[in-house]
Every structure is written in C-alpha cells, then in structure tokens.
PDB file of C-alpha atoms in Angstrom:
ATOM      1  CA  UNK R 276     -19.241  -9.000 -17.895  1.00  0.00           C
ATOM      2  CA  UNK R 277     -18.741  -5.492 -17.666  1.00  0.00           C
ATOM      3  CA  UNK R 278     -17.146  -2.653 -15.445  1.00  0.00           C
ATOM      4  CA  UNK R 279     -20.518  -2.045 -14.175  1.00  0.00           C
ATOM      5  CA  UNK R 280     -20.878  -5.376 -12.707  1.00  0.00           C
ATOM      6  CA  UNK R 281     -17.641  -6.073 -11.080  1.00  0.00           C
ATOM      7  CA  UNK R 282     -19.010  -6.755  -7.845  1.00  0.00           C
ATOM      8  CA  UNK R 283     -20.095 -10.275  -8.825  1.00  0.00           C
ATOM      9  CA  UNK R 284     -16.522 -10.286  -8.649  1.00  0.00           C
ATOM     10  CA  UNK R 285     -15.878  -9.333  -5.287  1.00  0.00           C
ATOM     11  CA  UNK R 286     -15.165 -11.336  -2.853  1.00  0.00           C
ATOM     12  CA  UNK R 287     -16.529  -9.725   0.576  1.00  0.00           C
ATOM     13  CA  UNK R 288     -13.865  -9.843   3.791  1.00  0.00           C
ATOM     14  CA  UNK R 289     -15.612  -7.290   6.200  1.00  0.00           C
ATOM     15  CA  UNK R 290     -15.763  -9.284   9.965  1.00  0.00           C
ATOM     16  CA  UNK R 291     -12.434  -7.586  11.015  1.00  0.00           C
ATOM     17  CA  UNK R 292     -11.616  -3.883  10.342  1.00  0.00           C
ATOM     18  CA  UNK R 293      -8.459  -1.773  10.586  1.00  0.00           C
ATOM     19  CA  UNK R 294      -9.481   0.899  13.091  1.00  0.00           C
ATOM     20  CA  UNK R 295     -12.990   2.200  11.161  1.00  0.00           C
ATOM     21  CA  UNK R 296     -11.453   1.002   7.745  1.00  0.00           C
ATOM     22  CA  UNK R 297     -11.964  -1.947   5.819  1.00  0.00           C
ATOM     23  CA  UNK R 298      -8.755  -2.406   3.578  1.00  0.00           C
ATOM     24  CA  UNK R 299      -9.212  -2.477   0.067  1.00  0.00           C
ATOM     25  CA  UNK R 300      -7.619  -4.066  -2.627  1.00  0.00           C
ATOM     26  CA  UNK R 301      -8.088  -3.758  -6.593  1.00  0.00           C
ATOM     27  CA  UNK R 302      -6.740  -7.054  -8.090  1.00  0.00           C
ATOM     28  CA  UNK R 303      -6.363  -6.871 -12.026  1.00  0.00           C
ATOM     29  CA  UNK R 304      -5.710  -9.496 -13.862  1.00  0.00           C
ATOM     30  CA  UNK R 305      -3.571  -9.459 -16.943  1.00  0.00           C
ATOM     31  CA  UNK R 306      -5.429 -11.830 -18.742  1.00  0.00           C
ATOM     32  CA  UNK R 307      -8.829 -12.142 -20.540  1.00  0.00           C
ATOM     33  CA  UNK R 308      -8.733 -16.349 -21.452  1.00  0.00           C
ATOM     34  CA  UNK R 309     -11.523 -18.100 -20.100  1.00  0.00           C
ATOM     35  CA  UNK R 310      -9.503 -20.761 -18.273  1.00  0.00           C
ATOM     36  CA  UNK R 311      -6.612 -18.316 -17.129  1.00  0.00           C
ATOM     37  CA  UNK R 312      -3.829 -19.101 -14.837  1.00  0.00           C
ATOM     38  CA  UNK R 313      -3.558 -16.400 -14.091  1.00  0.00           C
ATOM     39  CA  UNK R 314      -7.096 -15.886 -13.023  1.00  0.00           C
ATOM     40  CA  UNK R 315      -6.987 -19.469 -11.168  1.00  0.00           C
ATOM     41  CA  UNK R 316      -3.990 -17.994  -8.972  1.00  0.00           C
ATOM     42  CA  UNK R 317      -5.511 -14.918  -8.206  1.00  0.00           C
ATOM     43  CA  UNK R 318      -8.488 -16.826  -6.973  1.00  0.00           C
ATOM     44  CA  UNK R 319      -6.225 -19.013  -4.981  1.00  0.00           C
ATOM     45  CA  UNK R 320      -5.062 -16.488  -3.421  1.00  0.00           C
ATOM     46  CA  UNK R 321      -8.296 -14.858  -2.731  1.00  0.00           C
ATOM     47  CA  UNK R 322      -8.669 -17.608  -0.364  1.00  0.00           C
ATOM     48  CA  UNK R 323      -5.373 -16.913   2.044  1.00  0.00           C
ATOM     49  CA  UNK R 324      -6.690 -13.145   2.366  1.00  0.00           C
ATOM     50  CA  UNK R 325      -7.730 -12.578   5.876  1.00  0.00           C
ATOM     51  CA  UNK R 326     -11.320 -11.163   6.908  1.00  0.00           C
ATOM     52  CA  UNK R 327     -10.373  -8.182   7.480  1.00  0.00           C
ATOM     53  CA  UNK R 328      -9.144  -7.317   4.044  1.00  0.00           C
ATOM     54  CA  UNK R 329     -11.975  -7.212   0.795  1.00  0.00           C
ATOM     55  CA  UNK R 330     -10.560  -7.932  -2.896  1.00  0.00           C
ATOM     56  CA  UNK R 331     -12.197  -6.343  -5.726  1.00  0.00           C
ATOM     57  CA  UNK R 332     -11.418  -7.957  -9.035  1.00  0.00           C
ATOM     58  CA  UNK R 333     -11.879  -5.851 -11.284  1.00  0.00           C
ATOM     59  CA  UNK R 334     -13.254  -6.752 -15.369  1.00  0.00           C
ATOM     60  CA  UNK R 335     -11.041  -5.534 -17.470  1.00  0.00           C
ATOM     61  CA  UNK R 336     -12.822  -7.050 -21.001  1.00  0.00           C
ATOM     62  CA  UNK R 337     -14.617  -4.010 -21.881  1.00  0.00           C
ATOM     63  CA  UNK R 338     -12.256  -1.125 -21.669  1.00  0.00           C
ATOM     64  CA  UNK R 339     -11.686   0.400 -25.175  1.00  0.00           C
ATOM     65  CA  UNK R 340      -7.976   1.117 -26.351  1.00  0.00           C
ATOM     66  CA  UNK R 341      -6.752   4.593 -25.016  1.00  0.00           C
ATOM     67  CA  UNK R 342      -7.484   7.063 -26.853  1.00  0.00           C
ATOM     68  CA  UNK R 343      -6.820  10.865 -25.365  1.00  0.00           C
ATOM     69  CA  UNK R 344      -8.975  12.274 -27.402  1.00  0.00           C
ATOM     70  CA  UNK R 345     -12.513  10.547 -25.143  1.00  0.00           C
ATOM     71  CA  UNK R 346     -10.953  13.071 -22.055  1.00  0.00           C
ATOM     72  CA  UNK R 347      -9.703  16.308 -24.144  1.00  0.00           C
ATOM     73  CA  UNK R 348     -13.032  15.917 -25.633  1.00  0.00           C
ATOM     74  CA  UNK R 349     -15.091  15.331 -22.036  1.00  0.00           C
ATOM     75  CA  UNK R 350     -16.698  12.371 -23.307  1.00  0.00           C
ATOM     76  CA  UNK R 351     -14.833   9.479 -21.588  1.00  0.00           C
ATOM     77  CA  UNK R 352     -16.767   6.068 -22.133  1.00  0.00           C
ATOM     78  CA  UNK R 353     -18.528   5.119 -18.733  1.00  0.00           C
ATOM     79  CA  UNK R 354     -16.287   1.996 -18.835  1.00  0.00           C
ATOM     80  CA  UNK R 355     -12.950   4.061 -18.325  1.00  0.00           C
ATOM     81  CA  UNK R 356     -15.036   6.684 -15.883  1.00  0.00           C
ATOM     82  CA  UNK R 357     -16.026   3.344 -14.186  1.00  0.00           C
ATOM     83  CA  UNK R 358     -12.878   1.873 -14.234  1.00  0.00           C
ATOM     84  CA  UNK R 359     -11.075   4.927 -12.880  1.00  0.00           C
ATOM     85  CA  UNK R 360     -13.183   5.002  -9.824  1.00  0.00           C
ATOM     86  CA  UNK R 361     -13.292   1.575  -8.788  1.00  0.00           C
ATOM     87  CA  UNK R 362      -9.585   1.854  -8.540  1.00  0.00           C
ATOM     88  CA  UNK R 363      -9.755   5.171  -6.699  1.00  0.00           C
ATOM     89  CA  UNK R 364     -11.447   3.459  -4.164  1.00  0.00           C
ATOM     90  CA  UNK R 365      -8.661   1.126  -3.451  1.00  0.00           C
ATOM     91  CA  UNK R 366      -6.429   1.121  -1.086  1.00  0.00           C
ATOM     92  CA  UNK R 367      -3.716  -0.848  -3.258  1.00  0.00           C
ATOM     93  CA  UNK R 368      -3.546  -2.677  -6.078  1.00  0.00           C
ATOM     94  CA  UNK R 369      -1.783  -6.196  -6.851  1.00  0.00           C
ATOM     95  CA  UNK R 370      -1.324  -7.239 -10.683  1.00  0.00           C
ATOM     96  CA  UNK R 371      -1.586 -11.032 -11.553  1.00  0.00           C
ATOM     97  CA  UNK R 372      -0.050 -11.495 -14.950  1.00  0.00           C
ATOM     98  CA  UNK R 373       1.102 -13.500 -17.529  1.00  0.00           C
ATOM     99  CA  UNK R 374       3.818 -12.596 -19.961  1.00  0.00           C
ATOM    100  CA  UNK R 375       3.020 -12.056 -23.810  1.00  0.00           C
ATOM    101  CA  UNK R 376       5.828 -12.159 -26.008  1.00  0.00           C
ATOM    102  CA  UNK R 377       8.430 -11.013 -23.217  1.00  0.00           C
ATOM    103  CA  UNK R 378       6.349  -8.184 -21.909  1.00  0.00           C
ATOM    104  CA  UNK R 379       3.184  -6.907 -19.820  1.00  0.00           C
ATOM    105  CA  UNK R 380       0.032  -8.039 -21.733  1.00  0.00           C
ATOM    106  CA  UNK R 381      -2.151  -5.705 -23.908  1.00  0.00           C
ATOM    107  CA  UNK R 382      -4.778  -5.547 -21.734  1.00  0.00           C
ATOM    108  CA  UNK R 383      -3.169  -4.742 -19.004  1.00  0.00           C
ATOM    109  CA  UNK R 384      -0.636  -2.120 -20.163  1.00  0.00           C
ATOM    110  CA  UNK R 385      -4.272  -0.446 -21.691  1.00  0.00           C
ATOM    111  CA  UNK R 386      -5.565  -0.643 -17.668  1.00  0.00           C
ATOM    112  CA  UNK R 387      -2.722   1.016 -17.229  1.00  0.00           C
ATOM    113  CA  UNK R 388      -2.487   4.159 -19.237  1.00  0.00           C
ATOM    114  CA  UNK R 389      -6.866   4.383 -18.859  1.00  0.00           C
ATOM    115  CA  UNK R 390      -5.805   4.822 -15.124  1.00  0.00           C
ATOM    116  CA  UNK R 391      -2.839   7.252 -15.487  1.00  0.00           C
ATOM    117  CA  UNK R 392      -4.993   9.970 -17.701  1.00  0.00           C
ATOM    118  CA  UNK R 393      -6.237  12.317 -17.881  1.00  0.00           C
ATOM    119  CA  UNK R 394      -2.967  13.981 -17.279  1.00  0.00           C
ATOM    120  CA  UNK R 395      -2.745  15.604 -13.749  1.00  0.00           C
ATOM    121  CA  UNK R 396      -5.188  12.753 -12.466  1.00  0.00           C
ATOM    122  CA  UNK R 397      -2.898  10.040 -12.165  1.00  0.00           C
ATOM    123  CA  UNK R 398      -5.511   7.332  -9.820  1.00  0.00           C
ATOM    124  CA  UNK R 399      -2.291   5.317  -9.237  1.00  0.00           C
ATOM    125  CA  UNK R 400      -0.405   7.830  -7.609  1.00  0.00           C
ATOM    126  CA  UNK R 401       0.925   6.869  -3.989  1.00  0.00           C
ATOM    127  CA  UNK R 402      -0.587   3.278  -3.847  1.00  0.00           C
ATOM    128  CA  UNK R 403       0.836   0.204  -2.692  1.00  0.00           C
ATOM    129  CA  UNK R 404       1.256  -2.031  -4.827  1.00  0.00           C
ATOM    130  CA  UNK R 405       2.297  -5.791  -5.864  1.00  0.00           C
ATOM    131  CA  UNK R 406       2.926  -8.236  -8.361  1.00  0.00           C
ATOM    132  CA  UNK R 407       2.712 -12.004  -8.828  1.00  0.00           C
ATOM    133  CA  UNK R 408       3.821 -13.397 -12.865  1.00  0.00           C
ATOM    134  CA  UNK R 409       2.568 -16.250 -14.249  1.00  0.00           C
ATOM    135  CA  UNK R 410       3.943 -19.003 -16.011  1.00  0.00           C
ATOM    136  CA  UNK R 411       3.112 -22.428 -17.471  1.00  0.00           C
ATOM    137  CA  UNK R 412       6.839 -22.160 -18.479  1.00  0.00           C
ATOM    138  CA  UNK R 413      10.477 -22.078 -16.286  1.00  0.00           C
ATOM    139  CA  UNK R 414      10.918 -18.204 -16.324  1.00  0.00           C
ATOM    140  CA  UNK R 415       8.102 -17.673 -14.475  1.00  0.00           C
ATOM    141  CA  UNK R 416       6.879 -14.340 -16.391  1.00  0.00           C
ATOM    142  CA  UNK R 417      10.000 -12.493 -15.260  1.00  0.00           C
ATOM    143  CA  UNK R 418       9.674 -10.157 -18.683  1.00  0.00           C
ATOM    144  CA  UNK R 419       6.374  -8.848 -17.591  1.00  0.00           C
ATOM    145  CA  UNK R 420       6.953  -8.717 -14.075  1.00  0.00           C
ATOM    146  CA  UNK R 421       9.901  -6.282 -14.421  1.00  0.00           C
ATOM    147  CA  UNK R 422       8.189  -4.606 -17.218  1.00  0.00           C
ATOM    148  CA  UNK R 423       5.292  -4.266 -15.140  1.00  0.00           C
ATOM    149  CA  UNK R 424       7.642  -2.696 -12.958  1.00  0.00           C
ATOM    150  CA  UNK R 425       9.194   0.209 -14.932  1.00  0.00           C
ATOM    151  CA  UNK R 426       6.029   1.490 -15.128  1.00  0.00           C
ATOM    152  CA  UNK R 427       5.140   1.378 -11.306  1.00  0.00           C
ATOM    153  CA  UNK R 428       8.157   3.866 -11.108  1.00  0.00           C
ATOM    154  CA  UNK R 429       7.200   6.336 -13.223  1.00  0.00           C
ATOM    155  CA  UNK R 430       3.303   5.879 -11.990  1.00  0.00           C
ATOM    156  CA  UNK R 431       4.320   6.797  -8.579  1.00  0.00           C
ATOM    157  CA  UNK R 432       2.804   3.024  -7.808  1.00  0.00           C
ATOM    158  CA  UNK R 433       4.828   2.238  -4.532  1.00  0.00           C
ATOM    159  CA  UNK R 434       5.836  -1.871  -4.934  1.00  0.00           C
ATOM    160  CA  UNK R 435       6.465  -3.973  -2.530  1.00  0.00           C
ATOM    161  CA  UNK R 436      10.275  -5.264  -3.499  1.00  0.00           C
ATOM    162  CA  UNK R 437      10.361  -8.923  -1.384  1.00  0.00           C
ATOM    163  CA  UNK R 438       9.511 -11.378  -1.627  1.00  0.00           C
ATOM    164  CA  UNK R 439       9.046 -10.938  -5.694  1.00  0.00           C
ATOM    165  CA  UNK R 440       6.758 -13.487  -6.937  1.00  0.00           C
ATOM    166  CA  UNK R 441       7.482 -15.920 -10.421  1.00  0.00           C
ATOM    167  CA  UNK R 442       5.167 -18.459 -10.413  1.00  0.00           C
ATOM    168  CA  UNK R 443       6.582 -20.762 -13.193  1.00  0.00           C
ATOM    169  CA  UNK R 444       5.303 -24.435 -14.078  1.00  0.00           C
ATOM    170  CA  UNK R 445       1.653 -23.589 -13.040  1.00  0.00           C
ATOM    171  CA  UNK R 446      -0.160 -26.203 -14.580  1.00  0.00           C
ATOM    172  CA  UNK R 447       1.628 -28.616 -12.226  1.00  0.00           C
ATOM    173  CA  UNK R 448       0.740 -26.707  -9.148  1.00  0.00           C
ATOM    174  CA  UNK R 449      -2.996 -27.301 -10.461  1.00  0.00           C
ATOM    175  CA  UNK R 450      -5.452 -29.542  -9.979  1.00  0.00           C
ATOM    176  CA  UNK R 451      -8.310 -30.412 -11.670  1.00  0.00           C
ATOM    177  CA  UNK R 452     -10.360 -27.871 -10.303  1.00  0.00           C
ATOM    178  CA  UNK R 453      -8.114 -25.253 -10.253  1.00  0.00           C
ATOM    179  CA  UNK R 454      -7.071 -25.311  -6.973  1.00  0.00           C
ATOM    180  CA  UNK R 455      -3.101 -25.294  -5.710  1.00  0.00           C
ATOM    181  CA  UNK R 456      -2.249 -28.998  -5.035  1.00  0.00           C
ATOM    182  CA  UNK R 457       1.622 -27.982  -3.935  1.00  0.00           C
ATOM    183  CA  UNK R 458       2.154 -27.213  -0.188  1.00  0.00           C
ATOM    184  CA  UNK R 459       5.356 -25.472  -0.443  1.00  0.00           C
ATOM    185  CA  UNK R 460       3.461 -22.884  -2.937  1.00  0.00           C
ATOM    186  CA  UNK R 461       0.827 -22.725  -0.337  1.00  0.00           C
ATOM    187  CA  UNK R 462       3.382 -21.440   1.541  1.00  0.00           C
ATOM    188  CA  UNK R 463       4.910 -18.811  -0.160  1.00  0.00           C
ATOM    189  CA  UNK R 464       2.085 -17.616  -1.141  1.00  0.00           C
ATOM    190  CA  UNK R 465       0.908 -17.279   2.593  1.00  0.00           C
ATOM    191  CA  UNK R 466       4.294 -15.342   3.055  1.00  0.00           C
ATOM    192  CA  UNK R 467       3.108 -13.137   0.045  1.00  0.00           C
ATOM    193  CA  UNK R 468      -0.067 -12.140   1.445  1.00  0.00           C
ATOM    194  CA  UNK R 469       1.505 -11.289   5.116  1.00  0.00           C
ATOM    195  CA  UNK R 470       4.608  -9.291   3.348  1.00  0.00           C
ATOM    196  CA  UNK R 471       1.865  -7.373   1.536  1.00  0.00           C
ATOM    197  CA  UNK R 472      -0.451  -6.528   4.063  1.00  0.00           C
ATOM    198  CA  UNK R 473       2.375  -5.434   6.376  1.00  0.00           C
ATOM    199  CA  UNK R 474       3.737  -2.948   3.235  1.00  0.00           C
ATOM    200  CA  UNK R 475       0.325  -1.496   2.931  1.00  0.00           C
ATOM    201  CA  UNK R 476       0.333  -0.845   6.375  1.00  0.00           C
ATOM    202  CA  UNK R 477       3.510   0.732   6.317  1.00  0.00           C
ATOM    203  CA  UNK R 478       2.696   2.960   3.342  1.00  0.00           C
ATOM    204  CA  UNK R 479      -0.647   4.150   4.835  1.00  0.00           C
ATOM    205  CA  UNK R 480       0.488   5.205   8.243  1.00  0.00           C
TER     206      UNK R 480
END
C-alpha cells in the first residue's frame, strides 16, 4: 500500500461539521507489523471518534530514509511530496506508537524529519497534536512517548499534556479479533478522544 492510496485508509466522519469545516485528523502509526498493536488501538479508537470528525491514516511503508539531498536537488520522491501534503491538510495529528529499544520507532522518527524539511517548510508547525504509546509490556511505551515528545517541542507540534496516554499490557485488553474487551480502557479512551477534540478546538480558535 502506498502514499498514493491512503484513502482506503480513511475512515469517512462527515454527517456533522464544525461551522463549514469538517475536522481533520492525520493518524500515523509508528509501526509497520502486520498484526500491530499499535495499529489494532488506533483502529479502536477510530471507532469512539464522533461524526463530525474524519481520520486519515496515513501509510507510512513506502517513504524512503531522509535524505536532504531529494529537496536541495528539487527532485523529492512523490512519496515524501505525497506525504507532506496529506499532512498539510490536517488539522492535527495524533501518533500511535510503540517503543523500540527505549525510543520512537524508525519509521516514525523518518515521518518525522520527511515532514519537517525542506527547511523553512516545517508542515508540523502550529498543529495540535497527541500521543497514545503502546505496550504489550508494564511501562507502557513511556521511552517513546516522551521521546516522541522532545521533538513536538522543537517542531512547534502543540501537544495536548492530559490526560497522557500508556497503554501497557495490550494483548490482554484484546480479543480475538482485535477489538478492546476491557471497559475501564473503553473509558479512558473515550476521555482521550473528548480531551483531544476540546484541545483542537482550543488551538484553532
């Protein structure tokens, strides 16, 4: 699956609009693993989004390593040109990740950097933005999350702080189809959603 075709990806919430504005949200996810956890959350939670919101997951697979010299040379692959405007078209972004080795996955820091060049064009600058870690583990992820973090800061990426979400333990809170089989997870994650539609709301006014 490529850049091109993310919108098989997309999950359409257009019934409800905020004044003439649908509100958009890029959702990458920091891992490529067929049967991610990662992925299963974010899908999860693609199902507590309300109608008036559309999520656009967006393939990260076929983005090349960074390399500056694609945009001093002005031949950027059409996956990064693709990528960079697909998030320009967001209205915030929320990271699902797991942790690799006490830090933000390769993939993902790569997303990263593609987005923040060239220099001057920074397509993160002034979004909201949020996080949810991953973890089959007890730590929940925490590395990556607050890795994930420092470079939000620097990225001008504007975070909502709580509630901060670790989801450790996750193949307990799974069923056999992927689907969250714990109530009080339900919950929170509910509470996640509303915190982070109200931030985005408070960022864009």
């Amino acid at each position: 699956m490529g850049i091109a075709n993310i919108t098989r990806y997309t999950l359409l919430y257009t019934n409800k609009r905020i004044g003439m504005h649908t509100l958009y949200i890029g959702v990458l996810v920091g891992s490529l693993r067929r049967d991610s956890y990662s992925r299963k959350l974010a899908n999860n939670l693609a199902a507590l989004i309300p109608e008036h919101v559309q999520l656009n997951f967006i393939d990260l697979s076929e983005l090349p390593m960074y390399n500056q010299d694609f945009d001093d040379d002005g031949t950027p692959p059409n996956s990064y040109t693709s990528f960079r405007s697909s998030l320009k078209r967001c209205d915030a972004v929320l990271f699902v990740t797991p942790e690799y080795n006490r830090s933000v996955p390769a993939v993902l820091k790569n997303a990263i950097d593609i987005g923040s060049r060239p220099y001057g064009k920074n397509i993160w600058d002034g979004k909201p933005g949020a996080i949810i870690s991953v973890s089959p583990g007890h730590l929940s992820a925490f590395g990556a999350n607050h890795h994930l973090r420092q470079s939000m800061v620097f990225l001008n990426i504007l975070p909502l702080q709580q509630p901060e979400a670790y989801i450790g333990n996750i193949k307990k809170l799974l069923d056999e189809n992927g689907k969250i089989n714990n109530e009080e997870t339900i919950l929170f994650l509910k509470s996640f959603v509303a915190a982070f539609l109200k931030w985005i709301e408070q960022v864009r006014k």
